PDB file of C-alpha atoms in Angstrom:
ATOM      1  CA  UNK J   1      -4.759 -18.453 -18.384  1.00 38.00           C
ATOM      2  CA  UNK J   2      -2.751 -16.264 -15.861  1.00 42.00           C
ATOM      3  CA  UNK J   3       0.229 -17.656 -13.721  1.00 44.00           C
ATOM      4  CA  UNK J   4       0.018 -16.402 -10.049  1.00 44.00           C
ATOM      5  CA  UNK J   5       2.923 -16.628  -8.044  1.00 45.00           C
ATOM      6  CA  UNK J   6       2.131 -17.266  -4.432  1.00 45.00           C
ATOM      7  CA  UNK J   7       5.096 -17.829  -2.139  1.00 43.00           C
ATOM      8  CA  UNK J   8       6.701 -20.634  -3.354  1.00 39.00           C
ATOM      9  CA  UNK J   9       3.696 -22.216  -5.350  1.00 44.00           C
ATOM     10  CA  UNK J  10       3.082 -21.767  -8.858  1.00 41.00           C
ATOM     11  CA  UNK J  11      -0.668 -21.695  -9.223  1.00 47.00           C
ATOM     12  CA  UNK J  12      -2.491 -21.338 -12.562  1.00 43.00           C
ATOM     13  CA  UNK J  13      -6.019 -20.174 -12.768  1.00 54.00           C
ATOM     14  CA  UNK J  14      -7.659 -18.295 -15.447  1.00 58.00           C
ATOM     15  CA  UNK J  15      -8.765 -14.767 -13.955  1.00 61.00           C
ATOM     16  CA  UNK J  16     -12.838 -14.456 -13.605  1.00 66.00           C
ATOM     17  CA  UNK J  17     -14.261 -11.061 -13.726  1.00 64.00           C
ATOM     18  CA  UNK J  18     -16.321 -10.336 -10.828  1.00 68.00           C
ATOM     19  CA  UNK J  19     -20.274 -11.073 -10.753  1.00 71.00           C
ATOM     20  CA  UNK J  20     -21.172  -7.496 -11.033  1.00 68.00           C
ATOM     21  CA  UNK J  21     -18.917  -7.318 -14.067  1.00 69.00           C
ATOM     22  CA  UNK J  22     -20.563 -10.270 -15.566  1.00 70.00           C
ATOM     23  CA  UNK J  23     -23.789  -8.146 -15.703  1.00 73.00           C
ATOM     24  CA  UNK J  24     -22.375  -5.564 -17.640  1.00 72.00           C
ATOM     25  CA  UNK J  25     -20.970  -8.454 -20.475  1.00 72.00           C
ATOM     26  CA  UNK J  26     -23.900  -7.748 -22.899  1.00 77.00           C
ATOM     27  CA  UNK J  27     -23.253  -4.038 -22.357  1.00 81.00           C
ATOM     28  CA  UNK J  28     -20.074  -2.491 -23.285  1.00 81.00           C
ATOM     29  CA  UNK J  29     -20.434   0.872 -22.571  1.00 86.00           C
ATOM     30  CA  UNK J  30     -21.776   0.206 -19.354  1.00 85.00           C
ATOM     31  CA  UNK J  31     -18.737  -2.337 -18.666  1.00 85.00           C
ATOM     32  CA  UNK J  32     -16.105   0.393 -20.262  1.00 88.00           C
ATOM     33  CA  UNK J  33     -17.275   3.134 -17.297  1.00 90.00           C
ATOM     34  CA  UNK J  34     -17.623   0.062 -14.592  1.00 89.00           C
ATOM     35  CA  UNK J  35     -13.889  -0.877 -15.261  1.00 90.00           C
ATOM     36  CA  UNK J  36     -12.665   2.946 -15.126  1.00 93.00           C
ATOM     37  CA  UNK J  37     -14.661   3.295 -12.242  1.00 93.00           C
ATOM     38  CA  UNK J  38     -12.917   0.348 -10.581  1.00 94.00           C
ATOM     39  CA  UNK J  39      -9.499   1.468 -11.630  1.00 95.00           C
ATOM     40  CA  UNK J  40      -9.740   4.767 -10.009  1.00 96.00           C
ATOM     41  CA  UNK J  41     -11.299   4.014  -6.964  1.00 96.00           C
ATOM     42  CA  UNK J  42      -8.500   1.037  -6.810  1.00 96.00           C
ATOM     43  CA  UNK J  43      -5.792   3.276  -7.917  1.00 96.00           C
ATOM     44  CA  UNK J  44      -6.361   5.449  -5.350  1.00 97.00           C
ATOM     45  CA  UNK J  45      -7.049   3.052  -2.521  1.00 96.00           C
ATOM     46  CA  UNK J  46      -3.277   1.732  -3.746  1.00 95.00           C
ATOM     47  CA  UNK J  47      -2.028   5.265  -3.619  1.00 95.00           C
ATOM     48  CA  UNK J  48      -3.245   6.151  -0.472  1.00 94.00           C
ATOM     49  CA  UNK J  49      -1.542   2.971   1.064  1.00 92.00           C
ATOM     50  CA  UNK J  50       1.815   3.474  -0.734  1.00 91.00           C
ATOM     51  CA  UNK J  51       1.729   6.421   1.000  1.00 89.00           C
ATOM     52  CA  UNK J  52       0.791   5.162   4.694  1.00 88.00           C
ATOM     53  CA  UNK J  53       3.485   2.337   4.590  1.00 85.00           C
ATOM     54  CA  UNK J  54       6.315   3.749   6.251  1.00 79.00           C
ATOM     55  CA  UNK J  55       3.621   5.414   9.015  1.00 78.00           C
ATOM     56  CA  UNK J  56       2.370   3.430  11.787  1.00 76.00           C
ATOM     57  CA  UNK J  57      -1.030   2.043  10.958  1.00 81.00           C
ATOM     58  CA  UNK J  58      -2.667   0.089   8.169  1.00 89.00           C
ATOM     59  CA  UNK J  59      -0.442   0.859   5.257  1.00 88.00           C
ATOM     60  CA  UNK J  60       0.179  -2.713   4.196  1.00 88.00           C
ATOM     61  CA  UNK J  61      -3.817  -3.248   4.241  1.00 92.00           C
ATOM     62  CA  UNK J  62      -4.653  -0.567   2.368  1.00 95.00           C
ATOM     63  CA  UNK J  63      -2.217  -1.647  -0.314  1.00 93.00           C
ATOM     64  CA  UNK J  64      -3.372  -4.979  -0.516  1.00 93.00           C
ATOM     65  CA  UNK J  65      -7.097  -3.530  -0.345  1.00 95.00           C
ATOM     66  CA  UNK J  66      -6.276  -1.176  -3.561  1.00 95.00           C
ATOM     67  CA  UNK J  67      -4.528  -4.381  -5.322  1.00 94.00           C
ATOM     68  CA  UNK J  68      -7.676  -6.777  -4.805  1.00 94.00           C
ATOM     69  CA  UNK J  69      -9.939  -4.154  -5.936  1.00 94.00           C
ATOM     70  CA  UNK J  70      -7.836  -3.456  -9.047  1.00 94.00           C
ATOM     71  CA  UNK J  71      -8.086  -7.432  -9.457  1.00 92.00           C
ATOM     72  CA  UNK J  72     -11.605  -7.594  -9.721  1.00 90.00           C
ATOM     73  CA  UNK J  73     -11.224  -6.331 -13.336  1.00 89.00           C
ATOM     74  CA  UNK J  74      -7.201  -6.401 -14.303  1.00 91.00           C
ATOM     75  CA  UNK J  75      -5.122  -9.662 -14.334  1.00 91.00           C
ATOM     76  CA  UNK J  76      -2.015  -7.886 -13.982  1.00 93.00           C
ATOM     77  CA  UNK J  77      -3.114  -6.317 -10.479  1.00 93.00           C
ATOM     78  CA  UNK J  78      -4.455 -10.036  -9.363  1.00 92.00           C
ATOM     79  CA  UNK J  79      -0.759 -11.305 -10.573  1.00 93.00           C
ATOM     80  CA  UNK J  80       0.958  -8.204  -8.704  1.00 93.00           C
ATOM     81  CA  UNK J  81      -1.275  -9.222  -5.559  1.00 92.00           C
ATOM     82  CA  UNK J  82      -0.237 -12.286  -5.204  1.00 92.00           C
ATOM     83  CA  UNK J  83       3.505 -11.039  -5.843  1.00 93.00           C
ATOM     84  CA  UNK J  84       3.338  -8.198  -3.235  1.00 90.00           C
ATOM     85  CA  UNK J  85       1.631 -10.751  -0.868  1.00 90.00           C
ATOM     86  CA  UNK J  86       4.364 -13.207  -1.126  1.00 94.00           C
ATOM     87  CA  UNK J  87       7.109 -10.192  -0.844  1.00 93.00           C
ATOM     88  CA  UNK J  88       5.537  -8.920   2.332  1.00 90.00           C
ATOM     89  CA  UNK J  89       5.468 -12.318   4.205  1.00 93.00           C
ATOM     90  CA  UNK J  90       9.012 -13.122   3.063  1.00 96.00           C
ATOM     91  CA  UNK J  91      10.183  -9.464   4.609  1.00 93.00           C
ATOM     92  CA  UNK J  92       7.959 -10.464   7.532  1.00 93.00           C
ATOM     93  CA  UNK J  93       9.592 -13.980   8.337  1.00 96.00           C
ATOM     94  CA  UNK J  94      13.366 -12.461   7.485  1.00 96.00           C
ATOM     95  CA  UNK J  95      12.720  -9.433  10.329  1.00 95.00           C
ATOM     96  CA  UNK J  96      11.082 -12.360  12.607  1.00 96.00           C
ATOM     97  CA  UNK J  97      14.485 -14.232  12.546  1.00 96.00           C
ATOM     98  CA  UNK J  98      16.781 -11.496  12.924  1.00 96.00           C
ATOM     99  CA  UNK J  99      18.648 -10.387  16.038  1.00 96.00           C
ATOM    100  CA  UNK J 100      17.121  -7.548  18.212  1.00 96.00           C
ATOM    101  CA  UNK J 101      19.579  -5.383  17.218  1.00 96.00           C
ATOM    102  CA  UNK J 102      18.140  -5.483  13.476  1.00 96.00           C
ATOM    103  CA  UNK J 103      14.509  -5.033  14.701  1.00 96.00           C
ATOM    104  CA  UNK J 104      15.220  -1.895  16.754  1.00 97.00           C
ATOM    105  CA  UNK J 105      17.296  -0.482  13.399  1.00 97.00           C
ATOM    106  CA  UNK J 106      14.099  -0.993  11.620  1.00 93.00           C
ATOM    107  CA  UNK J 107      11.801   0.290  14.161  1.00 92.00           C
ATOM    108  CA  UNK J 108      14.544   3.442  14.205  1.00 95.00           C
ATOM    109  CA  UNK J 109      14.512   3.698  10.383  1.00 91.00           C
ATOM    110  CA  UNK J 110      10.785   3.993  10.766  1.00 87.00           C
ATOM    111  CA  UNK J 111      10.488   6.212  13.575  1.00 89.00           C
ATOM    112  CA  UNK J 112      12.975   8.625  11.321  1.00 91.00           C
ATOM    113  CA  UNK J 113      10.625   8.718   8.425  1.00 87.00           C
ATOM    114  CA  UNK J 114       7.755   9.705  10.689  1.00 86.00           C
ATOM    115  CA  UNK J 115       9.655  12.442  12.201  1.00 89.00           C
ATOM    116  CA  UNK J 116      11.092  13.444   8.975  1.00 90.00           C
ATOM    117  CA  UNK J 117       7.552  13.837   7.480  1.00 87.00           C
ATOM    118  CA  UNK J 118       5.619  15.615  10.174  1.00 88.00           C
ATOM    119  CA  UNK J 119       8.918  18.138   9.899  1.00 91.00           C
ATOM    120  CA  UNK J 120       8.367  18.721   6.572  1.00 89.00           C
ATOM    121  CA  UNK J 121       4.317  19.034   7.108  1.00 87.00           C
ATOM    122  CA  UNK J 122       5.193  21.649   9.901  1.00 89.00           C
ATOM    123  CA  UNK J 123       4.026  19.492  12.691  1.00 90.00           C
ATOM    124  CA  UNK J 124       6.529  19.569  14.637  1.00 90.00           C
ATOM    125  CA  UNK J 125       7.251  23.237  15.038  1.00 90.00           C
ATOM    126  CA  UNK J 126       3.569  23.886  15.416  1.00 91.00           C
ATOM    127  CA  UNK J 127       3.409  21.365  18.384  1.00 91.00           C
ATOM    128  CA  UNK J 128       6.756  22.936  19.999  1.00 91.00           C
ATOM    129  CA  UNK J 129       5.052  26.418  19.737  1.00 90.00           C
ATOM    130  CA  UNK J 130       2.159  24.880  22.354  1.00 94.00           C
ATOM    131  CA  UNK J 131       5.111  24.784  24.475  1.00 93.00           C
ATOM    132  CA  UNK J 132       6.327  28.163  23.503  1.00 92.00           C
ATOM    133  CA  UNK J 133       9.426  26.948  21.681  1.00 90.00           C
ATOM    134  CA  UNK J 134      10.552  28.786  18.621  1.00 89.00           C
ATOM    135  CA  UNK J 135      13.227  27.649  17.104  1.00 90.00           C
ATOM    136  CA  UNK J 136      14.042  27.983  13.549  1.00 89.00           C
ATOM    137  CA  UNK J 137      15.253  24.404  12.879  1.00 90.00           C
ATOM    138  CA  UNK J 138      11.720  23.267  14.260  1.00 88.00           C
ATOM    139  CA  UNK J 139       9.583  25.057  11.396  1.00 89.00           C
ATOM    140  CA  UNK J 140       8.901  23.299   8.089  1.00 89.00           C
ATOM    141  CA  UNK J 141      11.302  24.574   5.326  1.00 88.00           C
ATOM    142  CA  UNK J 142       8.291  24.872   3.321  1.00 84.00           C
ATOM    143  CA  UNK J 143       7.097  27.579   5.254  1.00 71.00           C
TER     144      UNK J 143
END
């Protein structure tokens, strides 16, 4: 039995393989390929979500989707999904209780991460070129 922590509650529930995986239970080789496929797809979705977290858009949604894909086959991912959801809810609850200046600081930090990434990728210099601005410090250090 797996223990899944969700918020302040502790739920005990057995991790069940998906219905699709249950059809492969009598064919171990096919089941292994299915699990590897779930691991690859879920891992790629999870990685994409992690990369998207600091940017405006669905970063956390994609992280949770990747964990949900992995959780269909792996008990550790099921536990991690419950933990991540609880931590995300705690963060958003904490941020909602903060003074507007703290919220503004978080927004500014997120904006700074986005701008630095765009600069590193060369987007800032590229867009500045549209307006005839050719300052060297706007160019990415990576060429």
